[in-house]
């Protein structure tokens, strides 16, 4: 199948595909040509204001959308070569001022900007940063006086620019089962649970790795007098031996 400026229009973007891909037009009930090892050569370029394929990879992420509702927030170029059995992906992906909504948090990550490149099935994050702040400007704690007093004794550093950064890479050899190697670093970030479990400010240093089993390691350090556990259930942390009948 040969494609020549094949245009795809969606509700949120526009894509153009060119190249060739093998297909089997024979009756599947008889001996047919094995197309898995035949070469493919596909190029896809496009721009959109919403990424619609992120949820299958990260179930907790609700949506990644344009912050200003412009169709050039996400710009992508993807080249696929090799064959259907072992495709080789190369390309690049740019994010300009996006917002990420996460199911577990009431406040989204805003002002997301970044650039990735894909080289031989490895997605490498060149830069990716955003803001995770209190968008409601509400008073975050009942201990403002204690916080000010603590800061006089031990002043907190002042952070400028984006307060959340992500680095690392994702192995895409198995496209629908990627292998993650990511690091997330945040300073002075604001977390507000959608399920009324916690609320406040702190610093974050977390690594995410694995493929079929995902390992999350790291720490979250609450800021003094600026983080509250609002729904702490001790039953969730008590181990009980099973009772034999």
PDB file of C-alpha atoms in Angstrom, residues 89-220:
ATOM      1  CA  UNK A  89      11.082   4.147  14.999  1.00  0.00           C
ATOM      2  CA  UNK A  90      12.828   7.509  14.770  1.00  0.00           C
ATOM      3  CA  UNK A  91      11.540  11.048  15.130  1.00  0.00           C
ATOM      4  CA  UNK A  92      10.939  13.956  17.455  1.00  0.00           C
ATOM      5  CA  UNK A  93       8.148  15.417  19.568  1.00  0.00           C
ATOM      6  CA  UNK A  94       7.716  18.979  20.836  1.00  0.00           C
ATOM      7  CA  UNK A  95       5.369  20.292  23.555  1.00  0.00           C
ATOM      8  CA  UNK A  96       4.549  23.995  23.715  1.00  0.00           C
ATOM      9  CA  UNK A  97       2.652  25.161  26.798  1.00  0.00           C
ATOM     10  CA  UNK A  98       0.444  22.206  27.704  1.00  0.00           C
ATOM     11  CA  UNK A  99      -1.581  21.115  30.736  1.00  0.00           C
ATOM     12  CA  UNK A 100      -1.674  17.609  32.232  1.00  0.00           C
ATOM     13  CA  UNK A 101      -4.655  16.523  34.334  1.00  0.00           C
ATOM     14  CA  UNK A 102      -4.042  13.653  36.772  1.00  0.00           C
ATOM     15  CA  UNK A 103      -6.920  11.730  38.328  1.00  0.00           C
ATOM     16  CA  UNK A 104      -5.465  11.688  41.849  1.00  0.00           C
ATOM     17  CA  UNK A 105      -4.748  15.450  42.014  1.00  0.00           C
ATOM     18  CA  UNK A 106      -7.176  18.366  41.917  1.00  0.00           C
ATOM     19  CA  UNK A 107      -4.611  20.775  40.452  1.00  0.00           C
ATOM     20  CA  UNK A 108      -3.116  19.998  37.028  1.00  0.00           C
ATOM     21  CA  UNK A 109       0.492  20.345  35.934  1.00  0.00           C
ATOM     22  CA  UNK A 110       0.585  23.525  33.840  1.00  0.00           C
ATOM     23  CA  UNK A 111       3.041  25.394  31.591  1.00  0.00           C
ATOM     24  CA  UNK A 112       4.482  22.114  30.298  1.00  0.00           C
ATOM     25  CA  UNK A 113       7.213  22.554  27.710  1.00  0.00           C
ATOM     26  CA  UNK A 114       9.536  19.916  26.379  1.00  0.00           C
ATOM     27  CA  UNK A 115      11.283  18.202  23.550  1.00  0.00           C
ATOM     28  CA  UNK A 116      11.898  14.479  22.940  1.00  0.00           C
ATOM     29  CA  UNK A 117      13.629  12.570  20.204  1.00  0.00           C
ATOM     30  CA  UNK A 118      13.214   8.945  19.196  1.00  0.00           C
ATOM     31  CA  UNK A 119      16.305   7.092  18.062  1.00  0.00           C
ATOM     32  CA  UNK A 120      16.135   3.414  17.108  1.00  0.00           C
ATOM     33  CA  UNK A 121      13.056   2.752  19.268  1.00  0.00           C
ATOM     34  CA  UNK A 122      14.355   4.719  22.260  1.00  0.00           C
ATOM     35  CA  UNK A 123      12.385   7.798  23.277  1.00  0.00           C
ATOM     36  CA  UNK A 124      14.851  10.158  24.944  1.00  0.00           C
ATOM     37  CA  UNK A 125      13.646  13.177  26.914  1.00  0.00           C
ATOM     38  CA  UNK A 126      15.844  16.151  26.027  1.00  0.00           C
ATOM     39  CA  UNK A 127      13.903  18.626  28.190  1.00  0.00           C
ATOM     40  CA  UNK A 128      10.547  18.419  29.971  1.00  0.00           C
ATOM     41  CA  UNK A 129       9.358  20.772  32.705  1.00  0.00           C
ATOM     42  CA  UNK A 130       6.161  22.210  34.127  1.00  0.00           C
ATOM     43  CA  UNK A 131       4.495  23.828  37.122  1.00  0.00           C
ATOM     44  CA  UNK A 132       2.691  21.983  39.894  1.00  0.00           C
ATOM     45  CA  UNK A 133       1.434  24.849  42.034  1.00  0.00           C
ATOM     46  CA  UNK A 134      -1.595  25.939  44.004  1.00  0.00           C
ATOM     47  CA  UNK A 135      -3.838  27.392  41.302  1.00  0.00           C
ATOM     48  CA  UNK A 136      -6.524  28.472  43.766  1.00  0.00           C
ATOM     49  CA  UNK A 137      -4.192  30.670  45.837  1.00  0.00           C
ATOM     50  CA  UNK A 138      -5.834  29.392  48.988  1.00  0.00           C
ATOM     51  CA  UNK A 139      -4.231  29.369  52.424  1.00  0.00           C
ATOM     52  CA  UNK A 140      -2.433  26.030  52.513  1.00  0.00           C
ATOM     53  CA  UNK A 141      -2.098  25.564  56.273  1.00  0.00           C
ATOM     54  CA  UNK A 142      -3.235  26.791  59.634  1.00  0.00           C
ATOM     55  CA  UNK A 143       0.365  27.224  60.753  1.00  0.00           C
ATOM     56  CA  UNK A 144       1.396  30.334  58.811  1.00  0.00           C
ATOM     57  CA  UNK A 145       2.825  31.999  61.938  1.00  0.00           C
ATOM     58  CA  UNK A 146       4.943  28.938  62.762  1.00  0.00           C
ATOM     59  CA  UNK A 147       6.154  28.752  59.174  1.00  0.00           C
ATOM     60  CA  UNK A 148       7.281  32.387  59.221  1.00  0.00           C
ATOM     61  CA  UNK A 149       9.042  31.827  62.519  1.00  0.00           C
ATOM     62  CA  UNK A 150      10.764  28.703  61.175  1.00  0.00           C
ATOM     63  CA  UNK A 151      11.905  30.584  58.059  1.00  0.00           C
ATOM     64  CA  UNK A 152      13.558  33.251  60.191  1.00  0.00           C
ATOM     65  CA  UNK A 153      15.684  30.562  61.846  1.00  0.00           C
ATOM     66  CA  UNK A 154      16.219  28.435  58.747  1.00  0.00           C
ATOM     67  CA  UNK A 155      15.250  30.332  55.577  1.00  0.00           C
ATOM     68  CA  UNK A 156      13.925  28.315  52.636  1.00  0.00           C
ATOM     69  CA  UNK A 157      15.620  28.749  49.266  1.00  0.00           C
ATOM     70  CA  UNK A 158      13.743  30.693  46.604  1.00  0.00           C
ATOM     71  CA  UNK A 159      12.962  28.704  43.462  1.00  0.00           C
ATOM     72  CA  UNK A 160      12.480  30.350  40.090  1.00  0.00           C
ATOM     73  CA  UNK A 161      11.207  28.922  36.830  1.00  0.00           C
ATOM     74  CA  UNK A 162       9.421  25.581  36.535  1.00  0.00           C
ATOM     75  CA  UNK A 163       9.193  23.552  39.735  1.00  0.00           C
ATOM     76  CA  UNK A 164       8.807  20.080  38.184  1.00  0.00           C
ATOM     77  CA  UNK A 165      11.239  18.333  35.812  1.00  0.00           C
ATOM     78  CA  UNK A 166      11.314  14.924  34.162  1.00  0.00           C
ATOM     79  CA  UNK A 167      14.334  13.240  32.559  1.00  0.00           C
ATOM     80  CA  UNK A 168      15.165   9.800  31.231  1.00  0.00           C
ATOM     81  CA  UNK A 169      14.107   7.545  28.407  1.00  0.00           C
ATOM     82  CA  UNK A 170      11.537   4.933  27.355  1.00  0.00           C
ATOM     83  CA  UNK A 171      12.414   1.802  25.381  1.00  0.00           C
ATOM     84  CA  UNK A 172       9.767   1.391  22.654  1.00  0.00           C
ATOM     85  CA  UNK A 173      10.963  -1.874  21.103  1.00  0.00           C
ATOM     86  CA  UNK A 174       7.756  -3.407  22.466  1.00  0.00           C
ATOM     87  CA  UNK A 175       5.492  -0.490  21.605  1.00  0.00           C
ATOM     88  CA  UNK A 176       2.492  -1.540  23.699  1.00  0.00           C
ATOM     89  CA  UNK A 177       4.649  -2.648  26.629  1.00  0.00           C
ATOM     90  CA  UNK A 178       7.358   0.032  26.953  1.00  0.00           C
ATOM     91  CA  UNK A 179      10.292  -0.176  29.353  1.00  0.00           C
ATOM     92  CA  UNK A 180      10.538   2.943  31.546  1.00  0.00           C
ATOM     93  CA  UNK A 181      13.638   4.585  32.980  1.00  0.00           C
ATOM     94  CA  UNK A 182      12.492   7.980  34.248  1.00  0.00           C
ATOM     95  CA  UNK A 183      13.426  10.446  36.993  1.00  0.00           C
ATOM     96  CA  UNK A 184      11.067  13.095  38.369  1.00  0.00           C
ATOM     97  CA  UNK A 185      12.397  16.020  40.395  1.00  0.00           C
ATOM     98  CA  UNK A 186      10.226  18.688  41.988  1.00  0.00           C
ATOM     99  CA  UNK A 187      10.896  21.588  44.330  1.00  0.00           C
ATOM    100  CA  UNK A 188       8.185  23.477  46.170  1.00  0.00           C
ATOM    101  CA  UNK A 189       5.423  21.546  44.402  1.00  0.00           C
ATOM    102  CA  UNK A 190       1.809  21.654  45.581  1.00  0.00           C
ATOM    103  CA  UNK A 191      -0.175  18.415  45.941  1.00  0.00           C
ATOM    104  CA  UNK A 192      -3.913  18.341  46.655  1.00  0.00           C
ATOM    105  CA  UNK A 193      -5.533  14.910  46.681  1.00  0.00           C
ATOM    106  CA  UNK A 194      -8.734  14.457  44.679  1.00  0.00           C
ATOM    107  CA  UNK A 195      -9.851  12.012  47.378  1.00  0.00           C
ATOM    108  CA  UNK A 196      -9.291  14.366  50.335  1.00  0.00           C
ATOM    109  CA  UNK A 197      -6.246  12.456  51.613  1.00  0.00           C
ATOM    110  CA  UNK A 198      -3.508  15.111  51.671  1.00  0.00           C
ATOM    111  CA  UNK A 199      -2.764  18.711  50.780  1.00  0.00           C
ATOM    112  CA  UNK A 200       0.335  20.867  50.865  1.00  0.00           C
ATOM    113  CA  UNK A 201       3.807  21.702  49.601  1.00  0.00           C
ATOM    114  CA  UNK A 202       6.994  19.675  49.447  1.00  0.00           C
ATOM    115  CA  UNK A 203       9.909  18.413  47.366  1.00  0.00           C
ATOM    116  CA  UNK A 204       9.908  15.294  45.214  1.00  0.00           C
ATOM    117  CA  UNK A 205      12.659  12.973  43.981  1.00  0.00           C
ATOM    118  CA  UNK A 206      11.302   9.796  42.345  1.00  0.00           C
ATOM    119  CA  UNK A 207      12.502   7.232  39.810  1.00  0.00           C
ATOM    120  CA  UNK A 208      10.222   5.061  37.670  1.00  0.00           C
ATOM    121  CA  UNK A 209      11.579   1.906  36.057  1.00  0.00           C
ATOM    122  CA  UNK A 210      10.448  -1.405  34.685  1.00  0.00           C
ATOM    123  CA  UNK A 211       8.298  -2.877  31.967  1.00  0.00           C
ATOM    124  CA  UNK A 212       5.648  -5.431  32.899  1.00  0.00           C
ATOM    125  CA  UNK A 213       6.162  -4.589  36.565  1.00  0.00           C
ATOM    126  CA  UNK A 214       6.669  -0.867  37.254  1.00  0.00           C
ATOM    127  CA  UNK A 215       8.918   0.096  40.172  1.00  0.00           C
ATOM    128  CA  UNK A 216       8.527   3.518  41.778  1.00  0.00           C
ATOM    129  CA  UNK A 217      11.235   4.562  44.235  1.00  0.00           C
ATOM    130  CA  UNK A 218      12.097   7.851  45.869  1.00  0.00           C
ATOM    131  CA  UNK A 219      10.880  10.265  48.474  1.00  0.00           C
ATOM    132  CA  UNK A 220       8.526  13.157  49.039  1.00  0.00           C
TER     133      UNK A 220
END
